[in-house]
Structure formats: structure tokens, C-alpha cells
């Protein structure tokens, strides 16, 4: 075997298997991947699906969609109430847990456990840094940055400068912490710090924990690549039974509803953008066409596969995003953004302890309505994003992994928020233009771009980015759901991922036309609670798993 | 006639492999040339193996079994692919190039995948043997 010649990862993604890549502490289990699977043929399509998980998750999802469509008026307040109850009363739990994830990640980077390599001591990375980063970033955040990059800094800045208002002893303002009434410079700092807080270390730590646990238990311990494997250290062989089925079904449920509802809302936002820019009619017909187009491209992508489809689209996506970011930095207030990057980073560090404090908060509206909501939201996405990151992270050391999944994305988020937030705030504060402030959420980005030159081109890039970000979430999401519902098999027949991608598009259309997007999104966010517990157990599993690895 | 035969195998479906492998072994014995078995796996644990190394060992053991029983020189060459479900053809093409095989003997359809869907279906569920035959520079023998 000419192993030395094949050490570098081949760009085709196909490599001869090298000599042993170093010992890993395999877990000996009775379970054989695929043992509970059923293989059948539906017409011309072959299927290889996990017996209870595929059926139960498929049927639960259909049941929830029908229930929501049929009893919209009574279901929506119920689901919204559930979400508000969780983020309102358990805010301390979400905020505290997210801190645990960040701290564990940072400790792992500097501890000797950081030397453990995913896949064995001599394992080589599956992807180059660029391809790896493009995929994990496009799956993890993407679309939110497009909409909240402009709107969130403005929101926090406006509420902060508005100061604290109290009615009957209860704060009615939405400002972070103690606000910064009338102090413009401080309000900007606080606004940027609060925005960055929601988009930097904490969300990426949430993803990193899930991804690290899954990668470790699959590549080093030999367990199937599915959410339940994280629980092996706790439940042992029982994870292959109903305990595990429930966890996997919940993960599919959260992922599919998270994706379908964002696709539905995304179509609304993209439609608003297109009608603002090109006068496209803003109606259900256009939205359905948009969903079909996004789903269609996602379908081509999953059929082409991980490398030829998902990776390529993610790279195009990153290139476009970098272009737009570079443009805003160069043409917008360049010096302000450059100095702002460091100032905002410092403001973030300075406000971090207060913002992440889980108990005794006086800014309930902000800490519950924004922070706890965001944390529940990121956590409900974590099975999907985490599993996808795990899939593409083989061959990296824990230290490299956390640097690239936590620290670099956080810095990119800081830069992005600084560029878009500063450009927007500058238009409001120094130019006195309030168009951005007054615009609805989905148009804020385009209003901001109108204040800069070359609007036609940048807005077009903006709208293309919005759409491509949806495609990259949709295709990677379909791969993840397919793997979970195939019992951890990543080589199940392609027709299955086609099924999930179409299913997701159809649910988005049904909810868009029949109503219920908001209700089911609230339901998806509510799954943040059980997954917070899953992640806390994941932390324990990671430490335990890493300790037993040779390093 | 030929110098080396290559046969792709799916260790997860060993029971369904026999016709293609039997044919390849017979031909190799007939011409007195070596046979190379090519397998592709994912980096994640699969039904066959916990990791790529274990997969390679199993493929080598399988090659040894056939070689011992039939008196033909059988070599094993295992590959990992990021997404095997969509990269089987590319893996076989790469293996043809790297092993110097000049005849591929394979099942017309990879087990588990369906066959003969006209129109769109063909794009989604292609016949691996058929597509490969049109892309490979070497002869391809499809076993039905």
C-alpha cells in the first residue's frame, strides 16, 4: 500500500484507506448499525430506514401539521404560550446552561484533552479548512446574519438610548441591562455588545458541544452517527431501545419543523425583498414559487451529494457573503467599522459577565424575550447543525475543532455584526436617515444597502444570498434527517434524502397557505428545553469520552 | 486478453454479491490474471465496520477467503468517500486508474438501489453499471 502518497485528502473526497490511524477507545456494544432497519421498495425507489424512528417521526410531523392547520386559532396561542412559558420561567436554565457550554469549550482548548484527534491519532482531515469552514458556517448561521445583522444592532441601540421605563414596578422597556439613557456612544456600545452576545461564543458553543459529542462517539468510539449515541455513557445499551428512539424522533421533529418554518418565513422575507427591489408581486403565489425553487435547488444539491452539491453551494455562499461584507466595509464607514471591530469586541468582553448572568436579572424583557429565546432557538437547531458539523469534522484535533467551530465563527460574527450594524447606525445617527429604522425587518438590509452606492448590484447579491442560505440549510438538513431516520447510516439510498427535502418544502407550503408557521416555529423552539438537557448530558459525555482516548 | 479484473463489492450485502464475484473469479481463473476487489465505505461507523481500518481488514479477509477457495490471486482495495451513496461511480473510476485494471466486472445495479426508472427516475436512481460503462476507458462487463 502506498499510504504515504495518499495522506493528503483528495479533492475528489475519495481516499484509499490508509494504514491504521492510531488507536481509539472503541466502545464494545451489542448493537449493529442497521439492525433495526427495514429495507423495502416503494415503486422504483429503494428505502433503508430505521424501523420505529422513520415512521414515528414522519407520522408525528404529519399529525402536527394537520392539527395546526385544523385548529389554528386554538393551537397557536397554546404553542406560543408554551414557548413563552419556557423562555420566561426557565430563562435562568437556558442562560446558565449556555454558559456551561462556552466554559467547557474554552477549557477544552487549553487542556491536554485538546490534543485528542477525532478519528484516531493519525487520522487526516476529511476537508480543507476553507471547505470545512464554508459548510459549518453556512449550515449554522447564515440566514440569520442577513436579517439580524442590520436590525438587531438598531433595536438594542434604540431601546438602550431610550432608557429604562418602569410601570407598576415592572420594567416595560426592552433595553439590555441597565440601558444607557441619552448617552449615544454608550448606547451604541451596549447595543453592539448585546447583539454580538447573541451571535458569537454562545450559539457556536451550543453547536460545538453537539458536534464534538457526536464526532467523538462516532469516529473514535464506533457508535452510529445519530443523536442517541451521545447518551451511551449514561444509558448504556438502553440507548438502542425506546430511550434512544425518543431522542432521535425529537431531533428529527425539531430539525424538520425548524427548517420548514424558517423556509416558510424565509419565503415571505425573500418575497418582500424581491417585490421591494424588482416589483415582484408579494402574494402567496410568488411565495410558493420561491419555496419550490429553493426546494428544487436543494434537491439537486442532495442528489449531487455532500461534496458536489452541499460543499460547492456552501463555498459559493461564503464567497458571495465575503463579497457583500467586503463591499459594506470598503464603501460604508470603513474607518468606523475597522476601529469598531476592536471596540465592539472590547464592549462584548466588558458586558459579557453581566449579559450572561442567569439570575437576579432586572432586564426581564431583554434577558427572557431576547436572550433566552435565542438560546432556546439555537439549541433547537443544534441537533441538525451539530450533526452536520460532526459529519464533516473527522481528522481534526479537539483544539483545532473548537478553534474553527467556536472561536473563528465568533470573530466572523463580530465582524459581520460590526460592519452591518455600524453602517446602519451611522446612517441613523450621523446622517439622520431613519429609513432603515422604519423599515420592516425583512427590508432593513435592503434599506441599508440603499444608503450605499451600487444599490442595484448589492441588493441583488443580497437577495441571492438570502435564497442560497436557505438552500444550504435545506440540503444539509435533509442529509441530517435522513441519517437519523436511517439509524445512523450515512449511505442510505439517495431517494430517502430526496423524500425529506420534498417533505420539508411541502410542509412549508402547507403552513404558509393554511397558516400556522408561527405556531409550529414556537413548537420547534420549545424543543430547546429537552435538548438543553441533552446538551448538558453531552458535556458530561464529552469529558468522559475524551478522558478515555489515547492522546 | 486482459491484465487485471476489478470488481466492486458491497460488504453490507455479501449474500447478493455472489453472481458478479463468481463471474469475475471464473474469468480471472480462465485467463490466469489477478482480480482486485474494490470496496467503498464512509468515515462514520457503518453496518460493516466501526471505522475505515476495520472495513479494510474485512475486505482483505473476504479477498483472502475467495483467493484461498478458488486459487486465484485476489487483492483488496478499500476506499473512503465522504458521501458513498453519490460517489460509487467516481470511486470505481478512481480505482480503475490506481489499480491498472483493464476489465470491470460488476453487478448491473448496486444492491439496495432500485433499477430501470425512466425519465427523472434515472437521474435520481441511476444504474451504476450503465453510467460507469459510459464513463470508463476500460471494458465493463455487467452481470445481471
XYZ file of C-alpha atoms in Angstrom:
695
model
C 0.000 0.000 0.000
C 1.420 3.344 -0.974
C -0.002 5.044 2.078
C 2.341 7.986 2.130
C 1.208 9.027 -1.326
C -2.410 9.154 -0.200
C -2.068 11.001 3.105
C -3.286 14.354 1.852
C -7.072 14.489 1.471
C -8.012 14.030 -2.147
C -10.110 16.854 -3.583
C -12.497 14.272 -5.009
C -13.368 13.226 -1.462
C -12.380 9.644 -2.233
C -9.302 8.271 -0.499
C -7.649 4.923 -0.281
C -7.947 3.803 3.328
C -4.582 4.360 4.978
C -2.828 2.122 7.446
C -4.301 2.226 10.969
C -4.821 5.822 12.003
C -3.917 5.293 15.616
C -5.758 3.622 18.427
C -9.141 4.842 19.564
C -11.052 3.587 22.550
C -13.856 1.798 20.690
C -16.967 1.112 22.711
C -17.888 -2.541 22.533
C -21.605 -2.783 22.064
C -24.011 -5.461 21.033
C -25.688 -3.061 18.639
C -25.034 -3.428 14.962
C -25.767 -0.400 12.817
C -28.803 -1.049 10.696
C -30.035 -3.990 12.787
C -33.409 -2.289 13.338
C -33.620 -1.059 9.774
C -36.119 -2.254 7.250
C -35.252 -2.347 3.592
C -38.123 -2.113 1.194
C -39.064 -0.933 -2.223
C -41.709 1.679 -2.819
C -42.302 1.640 -6.551
C -38.918 2.133 -8.129
C -37.299 3.586 -5.007
C -35.296 1.555 -2.548
C -35.538 2.501 1.117
C -33.356 1.605 4.086
C -34.967 3.142 7.132
C -34.824 2.789 10.895
C -37.909 0.918 11.873
C -39.588 2.940 14.598
C -37.790 6.276 14.147
C -38.626 6.912 10.497
C -42.295 6.039 10.837
C -42.909 7.721 14.159
C -41.204 10.957 13.210
C -42.912 11.034 9.821
C -46.344 10.393 11.325
C -45.879 12.808 14.251
C -44.885 15.528 11.845
C -47.898 14.923 9.612
C -50.156 14.819 12.694
C -48.803 18.121 13.985
C -49.232 19.782 10.615
C -52.846 18.592 10.327
C -53.580 19.561 13.931
C -52.140 23.016 13.375
C -53.974 23.563 10.109
C -57.265 22.359 11.552
C -57.219 24.088 14.922
C -55.085 27.087 14.136
C -56.800 29.521 16.431
C -56.581 27.353 19.498
C -53.208 25.771 18.731
C -51.257 28.934 18.061
C -51.821 30.520 21.494
C -51.081 27.131 23.056
C -47.706 26.690 21.314
C -46.779 30.346 21.726
C -47.765 30.110 25.379
C -45.576 27.051 25.825
C -42.580 28.833 24.297
C -43.128 32.000 26.326
C -43.583 29.986 29.488
C -40.302 28.159 28.889
C -38.239 31.216 27.982
C -39.973 33.274 30.671
C -39.748 30.972 33.663
C -36.757 28.858 32.726
C -34.649 31.721 31.366
C -32.083 31.103 34.118
C -31.759 27.497 32.968
C -31.133 28.374 29.312
C -28.734 31.213 30.139
C -26.875 29.172 32.736
C -26.606 26.098 30.503
C -25.266 28.125 27.581
C -22.555 29.490 29.888
C -21.597 25.937 30.809
C -21.164 25.103 27.111
C -18.931 28.119 26.475
C -16.797 27.450 29.517
C -16.378 23.756 28.705
C -15.284 24.584 25.146
C -12.763 27.161 26.318
C -11.391 24.787 28.947
C -11.023 22.011 26.353
C -8.970 24.260 24.070
C -6.292 24.795 26.699
C -6.497 21.430 28.459
C -4.462 18.382 27.400
C -7.716 16.828 26.168
C -7.493 19.284 23.278
C -4.863 17.022 21.728
C -7.268 14.170 21.085
C -7.874 13.747 17.386
C -11.317 12.877 16.025
C -10.953 9.617 14.121
C -7.708 8.409 15.726
C -4.299 9.827 16.459
C -3.031 9.653 12.884
C -6.311 10.480 11.152
C -6.155 13.021 8.330
C -8.791 15.745 7.934
C -11.607 14.956 5.519
C -11.865 18.552 4.308
C -9.578 21.511 3.764
C -10.029 24.442 6.166
C -11.861 26.505 3.539
C -14.380 23.817 2.566
C -14.911 22.794 6.185
C -15.479 26.342 7.388
C -17.801 27.186 4.491
C -20.016 24.195 5.264
C -20.205 24.655 9.006
C -20.857 28.365 8.747
C -23.479 28.106 6.008
C -25.377 25.440 7.938
C -25.016 27.117 11.315
C -25.894 30.734 10.984
C -26.116 32.109 7.504
C -29.600 33.345 7.072
C -29.967 34.980 10.472
C -26.983 37.194 9.786
C -28.742 38.501 6.679
C -31.790 39.667 8.583
C -30.489 40.426 12.048
C -27.140 41.932 11.014
C -28.870 45.208 10.352
C -31.934 45.008 12.545
C -30.626 43.756 15.871
C -27.938 46.390 16.498
C -30.555 49.059 15.698
C -33.101 47.519 18.075
C -30.729 47.293 21.005
C -29.278 50.721 20.301
C -32.737 52.315 20.162
C -34.001 50.675 23.326
C -30.739 51.370 25.154
C -30.772 55.068 24.345
C -34.467 55.188 25.267
C -33.526 54.311 28.827
C -35.370 52.383 31.493
C -39.100 52.761 31.891
C -40.990 51.258 34.803
C -44.700 50.743 35.220
C -46.102 49.370 38.481
C -42.633 48.266 39.489
C -42.163 46.232 36.296
C -39.766 47.243 33.557
C -41.589 47.792 30.300
C -38.599 48.695 28.123
C -36.668 46.106 26.120
C -33.226 47.579 26.741
C -30.348 45.286 27.685
C -29.093 45.518 31.275
C -29.447 49.000 32.749
C -29.761 50.735 29.333
C -27.793 53.875 28.515
C -30.379 56.625 28.569
C -29.430 59.570 26.404
C -25.780 58.520 26.133
C -25.370 57.902 22.416
C -21.845 56.459 22.428
C -22.613 54.117 25.310
C -25.938 53.076 23.755
C -24.105 52.075 20.576
C -21.536 50.111 22.591
C -24.201 48.364 24.634
C -26.303 47.679 21.538
C -23.382 46.113 19.686
C -22.254 44.140 22.739
C -25.758 42.736 23.216
C -26.040 41.803 19.530
C -22.640 40.137 19.464
C -23.539 38.312 22.677
C -26.390 36.598 20.818
C -24.315 35.688 17.743
C -20.813 34.865 18.907
C -19.486 32.458 21.548
C -22.746 31.125 22.977
C -24.507 29.904 19.823
C -21.320 28.423 18.439
C -20.563 26.727 21.754
C -24.022 25.141 21.621
C -23.275 23.750 18.154
C -19.735 22.763 19.110
C -20.911 20.670 22.068
C -23.351 18.626 19.983
C -20.908 18.301 17.102
C -17.996 17.320 19.316
C -20.006 14.742 21.237
C -21.323 13.147 18.038
C -17.976 13.188 16.244
C -16.244 11.676 19.255
C -18.766 8.901 19.760
C -18.858 8.046 16.065
C -15.321 8.395 14.788
C -13.488 7.352 17.949
C -15.981 5.128 19.745
C -17.579 3.486 16.697
C -21.199 4.266 17.611
C -23.677 5.239 14.867
C -23.771 8.866 13.770
C -27.074 9.722 15.380
C -28.115 11.867 18.346
C -28.769 8.971 20.719
C -25.112 7.925 20.668
C -24.327 10.893 22.945
C -26.297 9.127 25.654
C -24.333 5.918 25.648
C -22.256 6.835 28.708
C -25.481 7.393 30.668
C -27.925 4.762 29.442
C -25.578 2.135 28.033
C -27.239 -0.459 25.834
C -30.669 1.041 26.540
C -29.985 3.822 24.007
C -30.656 1.324 21.238
C -34.203 0.864 22.579
C -37.042 3.281 23.191
C -34.923 5.763 25.129
C -32.889 6.293 22.001
C -35.884 6.221 19.675
C -37.484 9.093 21.600
C -34.301 11.179 21.449
C -33.889 10.634 17.715
C -37.549 11.306 16.940
C -37.353 14.541 18.912
C -34.259 15.551 16.939
C -35.987 14.878 13.623
C -39.050 16.760 14.809
C -37.068 19.834 15.898
C -34.971 19.828 12.740
C -37.794 19.392 10.286
C -40.069 21.971 11.887
C -37.179 24.362 12.388
C -36.277 24.075 8.713
C -39.821 24.076 7.323
C -40.955 27.084 9.347
C -37.831 29.077 8.525
C -38.316 28.142 4.901
C -41.895 29.438 5.081
C -40.870 32.671 6.804
C -37.838 32.910 4.565
C -40.066 32.795 1.504
C -42.070 35.680 2.961
C -38.918 37.666 3.597
C -37.359 36.881 0.233
C -40.641 37.759 -1.452
C -40.776 41.100 0.357
C -37.209 41.763 -0.741
C -37.911 40.821 -4.339
C -41.012 42.972 -4.523
C -39.130 45.898 -2.927
C -36.292 45.522 -5.424
C -37.923 44.317 -8.608
C -41.637 44.851 -8.074
C -42.416 41.133 -7.959
C -45.979 40.676 -6.699
C -45.999 39.980 -2.951
C -48.560 37.199 -2.695
C -48.961 33.525 -1.873
C -48.321 32.506 -5.465
C -44.859 34.079 -5.530
C -44.031 32.626 -2.130
C -44.994 29.125 -3.201
C -42.865 29.530 -6.332
C -39.952 30.665 -4.133
C -40.316 27.670 -1.812
C -40.482 25.350 -4.819
C -37.388 26.957 -6.327
C -35.414 26.743 -3.078
C -36.518 23.134 -2.542
C -35.696 22.327 -6.168
C -32.140 23.593 -5.896
C -31.754 21.832 -2.534
C -32.941 18.624 -4.230
C -30.330 18.900 -6.963
C -27.765 19.550 -4.266
C -28.601 16.474 -2.153
C -28.750 14.274 -5.232
C -25.330 15.545 -6.318
C -24.108 14.643 -2.819
C -22.135 16.112 0.038
C -19.094 17.179 -1.983
C -20.516 18.002 -5.397
C -23.672 19.619 -4.019
C -23.657 20.787 -0.410
C -19.980 21.722 -0.201
C -19.934 23.514 -3.537
C -23.038 25.554 -2.706
C -21.638 26.419 0.726
C -18.448 27.676 -0.906
C -20.373 29.809 -3.401
C -22.386 31.056 -0.471
C -19.326 32.042 1.553
C -17.725 33.744 -1.435
C -20.852 35.844 -2.021
C -21.158 36.670 1.677
C -17.494 37.691 1.814
C -18.044 39.873 -1.249
C -21.014 41.633 0.339
C -19.208 42.029 3.659
C -16.099 43.376 1.914
C -18.242 45.802 -0.041
C -20.039 47.151 3.043
C -16.700 47.560 4.837
C -14.994 49.338 1.921
C -17.851 51.524 0.703
C -19.515 52.077 4.081
C -17.843 53.821 7.012
C -14.551 51.903 6.653
C -12.628 53.537 9.490
C -15.595 53.335 11.848
C -16.006 49.633 11.086
C -12.287 48.890 11.436
C -11.981 50.628 14.797
C -15.476 49.436 15.689
C -14.412 45.813 15.344
C -11.968 46.142 18.222
C -14.148 48.485 20.249
C -17.140 46.174 19.915
C -15.055 43.175 20.775
C -13.949 45.008 23.909
C -17.503 46.110 24.695
C -18.565 42.467 24.318
C -15.889 41.292 26.740
C -16.782 44.061 29.170
C -20.543 43.394 29.144
C -20.260 39.605 28.831
C -20.397 38.801 32.562
C -23.491 40.951 33.098
C -25.257 39.789 29.910
C -24.642 36.113 30.612
C -25.644 36.289 34.261
C -28.508 33.805 34.663
C -30.018 35.025 37.954
C -31.272 38.233 39.509
C -31.728 39.977 36.166
C -33.630 43.236 36.131
C -33.983 43.424 32.346
C -36.571 40.631 32.082
C -37.831 41.708 28.661
C -34.350 41.546 27.217
C -32.992 38.529 29.057
C -36.135 36.464 28.519
C -37.546 37.843 25.293
C -34.222 38.085 23.506
C -31.510 36.034 25.182
C -33.466 33.032 26.487
C -35.469 32.933 23.263
C -32.294 32.962 21.183
C -30.692 30.249 23.316
C -33.757 28.021 23.024
C -33.739 28.680 19.303
C -30.042 27.876 18.796
C -30.402 24.804 20.989
C -33.395 23.539 18.996
C -31.246 23.849 15.849
C -28.276 22.169 17.472
C -29.137 18.535 16.632
C -29.179 19.467 12.954
C -26.228 21.837 12.804
C -24.202 19.837 15.324
C -24.688 16.598 13.479
C -23.804 18.183 10.175
C -20.643 19.726 11.641
C -19.744 16.347 13.135
C -20.135 14.719 9.742
C -17.510 16.987 8.156
C -15.045 17.314 11.046
C -13.255 13.983 11.040
C -9.492 14.155 11.344
C -9.315 17.386 13.374
C -7.981 17.607 16.891
C -10.333 18.831 19.589
C -8.266 22.013 19.787
C -8.483 22.673 16.041
C -12.146 21.775 16.163
C -13.039 24.284 18.859
C -10.884 26.964 17.272
C -12.685 26.559 13.957
C -16.189 25.892 15.242
C -16.230 28.334 18.155
C -13.552 30.999 18.001
C -13.236 31.805 14.290
C -17.007 31.813 13.603
C -17.449 34.052 16.649
C -14.923 36.526 15.261
C -16.615 36.404 11.856
C -19.938 37.128 13.571
C -18.375 40.093 15.401
C -17.042 41.451 12.117
C -20.316 40.908 10.300
C -22.453 42.496 13.015
C -19.990 45.381 13.316
C -20.000 46.061 9.576
C -23.748 45.871 9.004
C -24.703 47.330 12.392
C -22.243 50.219 12.161
C -23.252 51.051 8.601
C -26.916 51.136 9.652
C -26.408 53.011 12.915
C -24.190 55.526 11.158
C -26.967 56.262 8.685
C -29.335 56.911 11.589
C -27.002 58.754 13.951
C -24.840 60.907 11.705
C -26.824 61.137 8.502
C -30.175 61.374 10.249
C -31.744 58.938 7.790
C -34.389 56.859 9.521
C -35.437 54.735 6.536
C -33.638 51.710 7.946
C -35.145 52.175 11.378
C -38.664 52.475 9.992
C -38.445 49.589 7.528
C -39.921 46.200 8.416
C -37.425 43.517 9.491
C -37.114 41.802 6.129
C -36.356 45.077 4.306
C -33.867 46.616 6.745
C -30.888 45.074 4.963
C -32.019 46.419 1.600
C -32.801 49.866 3.028
C -29.312 49.967 4.483
C -27.802 48.956 1.127
C -29.798 51.783 -0.488
C -27.746 54.214 1.554
C -24.601 52.891 -0.134
C -23.586 53.124 -3.792
C -24.206 50.400 -6.407
C -27.508 49.543 -4.747
C -28.806 47.548 -7.694
C -25.867 45.168 -7.633
C -25.530 44.805 -3.862
C -29.259 44.306 -3.342
C -29.218 41.628 -5.982
C -26.276 39.907 -4.266
C -28.182 40.300 -1.002
C -31.324 38.595 -2.267
C -29.331 35.822 -3.946
C -27.510 35.268 -0.653
C -30.781 35.055 1.257
C -32.014 32.389 -1.141
C -28.747 30.427 -1.271
C -28.528 30.440 2.529
C -31.927 28.754 2.612
C -30.775 26.184 0.091
C -27.653 25.351 2.103
C -29.732 24.884 5.263
C -32.293 22.824 3.444
C -29.865 20.425 1.768
C -27.673 19.816 4.802
C -30.827 19.451 6.915
C -32.182 16.776 4.594
C -28.913 14.849 4.850
C -29.044 15.011 8.645
C -32.689 13.941 8.929
C -32.037 11.113 6.505
C -29.097 9.852 8.544
C -31.047 9.961 11.823
C -34.066 8.211 10.326
C -31.785 5.564 8.784
C -30.435 4.669 12.234
C -27.113 6.439 11.712
C -26.417 5.090 8.248
C -24.900 7.788 6.065
C -25.048 5.699 2.898
C -28.786 5.082 2.732
C -30.374 5.259 -0.739
C -30.452 8.747 -2.234
C -34.231 8.568 -2.693
C -34.618 8.998 1.082
C -32.932 12.377 1.246
C -34.995 13.382 -1.769
C -38.074 12.428 0.243
C -37.079 14.588 3.229
C -36.186 17.598 1.111
C -39.564 17.441 -0.651
C -41.401 16.770 2.620
C -39.843 19.882 4.136
C -40.885 22.029 1.162
C -44.442 20.668 1.201
C -44.844 21.355 4.917
C -43.579 24.893 4.406
C -46.148 25.410 1.633
C -48.980 23.853 3.664
C -48.230 26.066 6.650
C -47.756 29.138 4.501
C -51.112 28.733 2.777
C -53.045 27.275 5.704
C -51.441 29.387 8.436
C -49.547 28.056 11.416
C -45.946 28.937 10.585
C -45.644 30.943 13.800
C -47.323 28.245 15.867
C -45.080 25.440 14.700
C -41.982 27.592 14.940
C -42.899 28.244 18.559
C -43.246 24.483 18.986
C -39.853 23.886 17.396
C -38.239 26.475 19.659
C -39.888 24.779 22.640
C -37.898 21.636 21.915
C -34.974 23.754 23.090
C -35.813 22.671 26.642
C -35.361 18.906 26.263
C -32.306 19.494 24.103
C -30.734 21.729 26.742
C -30.816 18.687 28.998
C -29.459 16.559 26.141
C -26.581 19.009 25.713
C -25.748 19.141 29.415
C -25.527 15.355 29.372
C -23.462 15.743 26.202
C -20.931 17.845 28.152
C -20.511 15.038 30.646
C -20.244 12.503 27.812
C -17.585 14.565 26.022
C -15.348 14.835 29.070
C -15.803 11.178 29.928
C -15.240 10.118 26.333
C -12.166 12.283 25.843
C -10.560 11.071 29.080
C -10.546 7.507 27.788
C -8.967 8.414 24.445
C -5.258 7.988 23.813
C -3.712 11.417 23.266
C -6.722 -10.875 -23.310
C -6.882 -8.755 -20.153
C -4.300 -7.998 -17.493
C -6.372 -7.400 -14.359
C -10.031 -7.587 -13.394
C -11.667 -5.170 -10.991
C -14.904 -5.960 -9.179
C -16.680 -3.517 -6.887
C -18.216 -5.173 -3.844
C -20.667 -4.061 -1.187
C -19.752 -5.874 2.009
C -23.095 -4.940 3.554
C -24.809 -7.152 1.003
C -22.464 -10.097 0.722
C -25.269 -12.549 0.056
C -26.250 -10.646 -3.061
C -22.712 -10.340 -4.398
C -22.116 -13.863 -5.477
C -23.014 -13.700 -9.181
C -20.716 -10.826 -10.068
C -17.885 -12.117 -7.901
C -18.292 -15.682 -9.232
C -18.140 -14.429 -12.775
C -15.065 -12.329 -12.044
C -13.291 -15.225 -10.325
C -14.093 -17.585 -13.197
C -12.766 -15.147 -15.760
C -9.652 -14.426 -13.720
C -9.007 -18.160 -13.369
C -9.653 -18.704 -17.050
C -7.137 -16.092 -18.143
C -4.802 -16.609 -15.208
C -4.887 -12.951 -14.242
C -5.336 -11.236 -10.856
C -8.637 -9.925 -9.503
C -8.926 -6.829 -7.369
C -11.961 -6.296 -5.152
C -12.844 -2.660 -4.560
C -14.973 -1.550 -1.624
C -16.102 1.907 -0.593
C -17.107 2.972 2.886
C -17.865 6.150 4.770
C -15.698 7.531 7.547
C -18.577 7.223 10.008
C -19.325 3.830 11.513
C -21.394 1.610 9.242
C -23.182 -1.694 9.412
C -19.994 -3.368 8.199
C -17.292 -1.745 10.295
C -16.674 0.709 13.138
C -14.092 2.630 11.149
C -12.329 2.598 7.776
C -9.439 0.433 9.030
C -11.783 -2.272 10.202
C -13.550 -2.075 6.856
C -10.263 -2.559 5.034
C -9.435 -5.568 7.178
C -12.810 -7.124 6.443
C -12.412 -6.548 2.727
C -8.935 -8.087 2.833
C -10.280 -11.069 4.752
C -13.030 -11.503 2.165
C -10.465 -11.332 -0.657
C -8.345 -13.908 1.142
C -11.340 -16.217 1.534
C -12.070 -16.149 -2.183
C -8.457 -16.451 -3.135
C -7.941 -19.481 -0.892
C -11.082 -21.227 -2.082
C -10.630 -20.614 -5.791
C -6.878 -20.435 -6.334
C -6.997 -17.014 -7.948
C -4.829 -14.074 -6.882
C -7.308 -11.682 -5.203
C -6.263 -8.292 -3.965
C -8.416 -5.900 -1.901
C -8.539 -2.155 -2.281
C -10.708 -0.176 0.118
C -11.657 3.469 -0.235
C -13.440 6.019 1.899
C -15.792 8.517 0.315
C -17.409 11.493 2.002
C -20.819 10.512 0.694
C -20.697 6.967 -0.706
C -24.313 6.965 -1.858
C -23.411 9.519 -4.520
C -19.761 8.652 -5.125
C -19.775 4.976 -6.046
C -19.101 5.598 -9.742
C -16.290 8.031 -9.054
C -14.705 5.610 -6.622
C -14.747 2.791 -9.162
C -13.266 5.054 -11.846
C -10.538 6.127 -9.470
C -9.842 2.524 -8.504
C -9.604 1.512 -12.168
C -6.978 4.178 -12.639
C -4.994 3.367 -9.495
C -5.004 -0.412 -9.821
C -4.346 -0.528 -13.563
C -7.264 -2.890 -14.085
C -8.476 -3.157 -17.682
C -11.738 -5.024 -17.171
C -14.502 -4.198 -14.708
C -16.889 -6.999 -13.841
C -19.800 -5.781 -11.779
C -23.456 -6.242 -10.942
C -25.571 -4.078 -13.225
C -27.126 -2.449 -10.188
C -25.676 -1.871 -6.805
C -27.753 -3.807 -4.282
C -30.161 -1.672 -2.325
C -30.594 0.795 -5.136
C -33.512 0.392 -7.473
C -33.331 -0.092 -11.189
C -34.830 0.960 -14.500
C -36.689 4.137 -13.783
C -37.355 6.044 -16.941
C -37.027 9.808 -17.142
C -36.412 11.670 -13.902
C -36.038 8.436 -12.013
C -32.941 7.597 -13.978
C -31.322 10.809 -12.858
C -32.191 10.118 -9.231
C -31.536 6.397 -9.156
C -29.048 5.724 -11.881
C -27.908 2.299 -12.908
C -24.356 2.352 -11.652
C -23.104 -0.168 -14.118
C -24.672 1.654 -17.034
C -23.324 5.066 -16.087
C -19.930 3.659 -15.327
C -19.700 1.890 -18.672
C -20.176 5.188 -20.467
C -17.514 6.940 -18.373
C -14.807 4.327 -18.023
C -11.981 3.988 -20.535
C -11.799 0.235 -19.890
C -14.173 -2.595 -20.747
C -17.108 -3.102 -18.422
C -18.850 -6.442 -18.020
C -22.292 -6.058 -16.446
C -23.631 -9.115 -14.671
C -27.430 -9.280 -14.480
